[in-house]
Short mmCIF file of C-alpha atoms in Angstrom, two decimals:
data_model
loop_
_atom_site.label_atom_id
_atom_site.label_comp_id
_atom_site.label_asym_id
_atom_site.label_seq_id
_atom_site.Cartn_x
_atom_site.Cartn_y
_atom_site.Cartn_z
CA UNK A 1 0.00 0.00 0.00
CA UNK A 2 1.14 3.16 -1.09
CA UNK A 3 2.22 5.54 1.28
CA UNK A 4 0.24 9.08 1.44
CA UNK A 5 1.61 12.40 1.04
CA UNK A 6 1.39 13.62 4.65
CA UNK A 7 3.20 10.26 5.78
CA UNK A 8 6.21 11.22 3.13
CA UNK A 9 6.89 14.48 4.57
CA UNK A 10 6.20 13.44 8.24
CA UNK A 11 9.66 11.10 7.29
CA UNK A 12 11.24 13.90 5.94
CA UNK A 13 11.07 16.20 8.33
CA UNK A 14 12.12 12.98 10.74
CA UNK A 15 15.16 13.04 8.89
CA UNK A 16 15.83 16.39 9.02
CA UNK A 17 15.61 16.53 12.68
CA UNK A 18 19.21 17.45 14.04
CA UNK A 19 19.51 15.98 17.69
CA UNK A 20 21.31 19.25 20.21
CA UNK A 21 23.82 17.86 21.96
CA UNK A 22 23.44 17.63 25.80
CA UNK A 23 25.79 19.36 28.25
CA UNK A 24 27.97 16.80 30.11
CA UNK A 25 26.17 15.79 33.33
CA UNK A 26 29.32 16.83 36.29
CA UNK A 27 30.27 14.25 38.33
CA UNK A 28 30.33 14.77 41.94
CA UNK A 29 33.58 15.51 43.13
CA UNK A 30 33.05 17.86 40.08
CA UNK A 31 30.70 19.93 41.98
CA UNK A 32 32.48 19.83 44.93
CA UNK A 33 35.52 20.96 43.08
CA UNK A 34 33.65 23.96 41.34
CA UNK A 35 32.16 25.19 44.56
CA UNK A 36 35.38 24.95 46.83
CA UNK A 37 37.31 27.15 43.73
CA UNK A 38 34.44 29.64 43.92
CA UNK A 39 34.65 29.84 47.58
CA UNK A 40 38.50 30.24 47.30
CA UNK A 41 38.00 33.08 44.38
CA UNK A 42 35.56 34.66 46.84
CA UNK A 43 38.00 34.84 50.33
CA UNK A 44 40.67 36.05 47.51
CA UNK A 45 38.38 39.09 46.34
CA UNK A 46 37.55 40.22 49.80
CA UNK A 47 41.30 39.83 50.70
CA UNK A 48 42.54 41.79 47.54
CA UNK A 49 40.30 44.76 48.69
CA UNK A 50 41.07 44.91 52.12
CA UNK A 51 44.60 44.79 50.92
CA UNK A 52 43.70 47.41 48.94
CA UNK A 53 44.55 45.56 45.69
CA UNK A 54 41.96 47.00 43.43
CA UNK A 55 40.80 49.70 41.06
CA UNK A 56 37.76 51.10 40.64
CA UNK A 57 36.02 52.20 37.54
CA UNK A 58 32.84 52.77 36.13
CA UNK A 59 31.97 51.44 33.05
CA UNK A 60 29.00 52.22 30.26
CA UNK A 61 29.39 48.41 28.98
CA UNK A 62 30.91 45.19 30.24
CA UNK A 63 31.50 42.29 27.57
CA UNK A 64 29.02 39.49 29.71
CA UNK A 65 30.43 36.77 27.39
CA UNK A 66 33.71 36.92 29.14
CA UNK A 67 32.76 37.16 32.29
CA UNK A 68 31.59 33.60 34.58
CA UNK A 69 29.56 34.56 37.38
CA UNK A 70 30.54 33.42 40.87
CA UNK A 71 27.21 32.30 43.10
CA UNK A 72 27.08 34.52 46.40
CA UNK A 73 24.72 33.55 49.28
CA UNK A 74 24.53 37.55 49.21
CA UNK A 75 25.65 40.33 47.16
CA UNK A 76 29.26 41.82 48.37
CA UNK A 77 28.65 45.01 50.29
CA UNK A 78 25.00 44.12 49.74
CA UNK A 79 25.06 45.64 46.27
CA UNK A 80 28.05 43.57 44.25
CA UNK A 81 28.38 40.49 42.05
CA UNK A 82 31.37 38.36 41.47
CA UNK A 83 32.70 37.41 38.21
CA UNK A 84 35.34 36.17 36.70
CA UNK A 85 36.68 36.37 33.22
CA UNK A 86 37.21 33.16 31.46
CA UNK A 87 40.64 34.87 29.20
CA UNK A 88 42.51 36.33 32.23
CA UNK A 89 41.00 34.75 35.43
CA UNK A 90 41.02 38.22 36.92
CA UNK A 91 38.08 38.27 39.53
CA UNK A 92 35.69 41.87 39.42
CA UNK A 93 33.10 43.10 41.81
CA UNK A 94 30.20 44.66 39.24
CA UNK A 95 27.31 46.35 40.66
CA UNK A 96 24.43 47.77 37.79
CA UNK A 97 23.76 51.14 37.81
CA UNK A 98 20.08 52.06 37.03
CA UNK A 99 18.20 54.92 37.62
CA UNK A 100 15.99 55.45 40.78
CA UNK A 101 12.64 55.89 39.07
CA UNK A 102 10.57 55.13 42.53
CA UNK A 103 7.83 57.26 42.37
CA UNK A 104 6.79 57.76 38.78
CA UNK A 105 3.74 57.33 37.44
CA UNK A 106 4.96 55.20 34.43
CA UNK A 107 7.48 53.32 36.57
CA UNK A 108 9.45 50.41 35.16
CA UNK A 109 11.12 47.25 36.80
CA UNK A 110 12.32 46.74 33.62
CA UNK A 111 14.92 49.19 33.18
CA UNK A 112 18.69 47.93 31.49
CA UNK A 113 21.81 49.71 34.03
CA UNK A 114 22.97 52.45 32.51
CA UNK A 115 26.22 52.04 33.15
CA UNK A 116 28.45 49.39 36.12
CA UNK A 117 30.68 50.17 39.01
CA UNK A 118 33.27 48.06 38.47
CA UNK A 119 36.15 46.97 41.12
CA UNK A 120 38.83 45.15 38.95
CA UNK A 121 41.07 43.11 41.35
CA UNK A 122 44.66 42.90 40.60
CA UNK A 123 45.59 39.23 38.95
CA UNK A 124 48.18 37.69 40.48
CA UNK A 125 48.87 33.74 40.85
CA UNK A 126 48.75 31.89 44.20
CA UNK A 127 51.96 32.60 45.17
CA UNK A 128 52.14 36.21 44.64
CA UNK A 129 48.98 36.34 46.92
CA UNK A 130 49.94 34.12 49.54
CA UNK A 131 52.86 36.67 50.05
CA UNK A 132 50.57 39.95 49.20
CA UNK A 133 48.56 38.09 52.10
CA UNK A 134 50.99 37.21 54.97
CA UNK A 135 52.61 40.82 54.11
CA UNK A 136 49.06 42.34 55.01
CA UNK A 137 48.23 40.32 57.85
CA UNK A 138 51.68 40.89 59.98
CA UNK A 139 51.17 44.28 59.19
CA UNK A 140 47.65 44.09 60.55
CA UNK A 141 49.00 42.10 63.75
CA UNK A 142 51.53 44.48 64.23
CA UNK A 143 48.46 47.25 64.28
CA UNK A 144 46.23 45.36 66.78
CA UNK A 145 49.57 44.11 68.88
CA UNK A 146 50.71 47.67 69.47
CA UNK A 147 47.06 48.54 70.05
CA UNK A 148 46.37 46.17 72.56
CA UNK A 149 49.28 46.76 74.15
CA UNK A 150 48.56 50.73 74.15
CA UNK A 151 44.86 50.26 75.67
CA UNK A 152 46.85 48.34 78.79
CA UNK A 153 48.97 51.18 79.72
CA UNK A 154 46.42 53.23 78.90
CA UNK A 155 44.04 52.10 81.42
CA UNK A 156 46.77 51.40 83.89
CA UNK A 157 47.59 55.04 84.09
CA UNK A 158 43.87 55.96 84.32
CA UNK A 159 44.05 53.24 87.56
CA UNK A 160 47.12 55.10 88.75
CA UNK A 161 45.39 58.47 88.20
CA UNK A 162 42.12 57.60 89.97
CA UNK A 163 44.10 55.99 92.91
CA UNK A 164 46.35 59.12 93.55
CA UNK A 165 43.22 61.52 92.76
CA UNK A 166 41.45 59.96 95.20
CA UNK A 167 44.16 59.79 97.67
CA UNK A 168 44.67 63.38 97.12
CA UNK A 169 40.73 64.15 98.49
CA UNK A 170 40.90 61.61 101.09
CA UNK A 171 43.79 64.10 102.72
CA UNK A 172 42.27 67.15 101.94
CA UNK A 173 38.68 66.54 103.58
CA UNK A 174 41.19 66.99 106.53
CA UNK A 175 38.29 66.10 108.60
CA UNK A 176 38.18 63.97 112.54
CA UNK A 177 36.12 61.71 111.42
CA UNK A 178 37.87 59.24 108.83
CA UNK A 179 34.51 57.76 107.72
CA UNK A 180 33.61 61.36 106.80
CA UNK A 181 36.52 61.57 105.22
CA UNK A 182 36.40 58.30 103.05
CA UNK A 183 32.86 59.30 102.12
CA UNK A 184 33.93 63.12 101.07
CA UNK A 185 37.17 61.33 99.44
CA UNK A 186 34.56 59.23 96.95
CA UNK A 187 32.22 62.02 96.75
CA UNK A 188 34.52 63.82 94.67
CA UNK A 189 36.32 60.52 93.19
CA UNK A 190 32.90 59.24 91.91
CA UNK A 191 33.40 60.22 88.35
CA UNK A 192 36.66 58.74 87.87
CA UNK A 193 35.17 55.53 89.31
CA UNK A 194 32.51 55.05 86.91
CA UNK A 195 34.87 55.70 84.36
CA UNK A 196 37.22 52.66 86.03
CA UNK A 197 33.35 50.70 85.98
CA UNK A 198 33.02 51.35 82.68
CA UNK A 199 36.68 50.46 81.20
CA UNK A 200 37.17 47.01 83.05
CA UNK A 201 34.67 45.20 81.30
CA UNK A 202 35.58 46.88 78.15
CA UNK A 203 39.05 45.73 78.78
CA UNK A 204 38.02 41.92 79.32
CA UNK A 205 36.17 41.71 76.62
CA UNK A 206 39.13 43.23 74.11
CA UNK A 207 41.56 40.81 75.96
CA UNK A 208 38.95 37.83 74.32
CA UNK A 209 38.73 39.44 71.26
CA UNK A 210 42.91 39.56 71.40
CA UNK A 211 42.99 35.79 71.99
CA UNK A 212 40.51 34.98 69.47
CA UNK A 213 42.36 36.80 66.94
CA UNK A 214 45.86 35.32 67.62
CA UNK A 215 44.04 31.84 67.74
CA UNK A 216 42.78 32.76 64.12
#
């Protein structure tokens, strides 16, 4: 039985059919592998701009091709993206720029940026960072040493001061009665007191802060 005309070009179009190749399904350890790089890429961008390894530009266009997108549980800053370009690895922070049209009457949530703040992090390979890194960090420990250390002396003097200040009333109440005295003596003291309250616990809690750090 011959076959109709609708059946003929059903085949054909059968054959013409071109099957689109599916993307690779990754492997496990694949994932894994992806995710811990993007998490290293991440502490790397925050590090470079603390370090202050960065410059920052705005830009009318940005070539989105280039540029891989690195997940963030939440923007950087609240308001920044991380990418990274596929040619040159470098790692940028891009936040869209779009005008605030809150308010209008013909407002649009569909408006294109305008333009992109752009911080371009300096590229540099792992070793050059792990020394950027540890050169940042003992200079930073250096900073919180010498701090710590100043806020001691600091508040040993203020000890020192408030003892002798208070010492110095006690003797001038000249007065008979030396419970008198003591109470005239703290009368006048009382300021620099709460001010020895109010620095102790301040003190113990920057001592724990100080360990944690070092322990970090």
């Amino acid at each position: 039985m011959e076959k109709n005309q609708f059946e003929l070009l059903d085949e054909a179009e059968q054959d013409l059919k071109v099957e689109t190749p599916q993307e690779p399904q990754l492997k496990e350890y694949e994932k894994l592998l992806i995710l811990e790089r993007n998490r290293k890429d991440l502490d790397k961008a925050k590090n470079l701009v603390k370090f202050g390894c960065f410059e920052q530009k705005q830009e009318n266009t940005l070539d989105f091709d280039m540029l891989e997108l690195i997940p963030l549980a939440k923007k950087y800053r609240g308001l920044y993206q991380l990418y990274r370009n596929v040619d040159t690895m470098q790692l940028l922070f891009v936040c869209p720029l779009v005008e605030d049209n809150k308010g209008d009457t013909d407002e649009r949530k569909d408006l294109k940026p305008y333009g992109y703040d752009v911080i371009y992090l300096e590229v540099m390979d792992n070793e050059t960072y792990q020394m950027v890194s540890k050169a940042a960090k003992n200079n930073l420990s250096n900073v919180v040493s010498f701090g710590y250390r100043a806020s001691f002396i600091i508040y040993f003097i203020y000890c020192a001061f408030t003892l002798a200040y208070f010492i110095y009333n006690l003797i001038a109440q000249n007065a008979s009665n030396f419970l008198a005295a003591l109470f005239g003596a703290f009368y006048y003291s009382a300021s620099y007191f709460v001010g020895f309250l109010v620095a102790t616990p301040i003190l113990v809690l920057l001592m724990m802060k100080y360990r944690k750090y070092k322990a970090e």
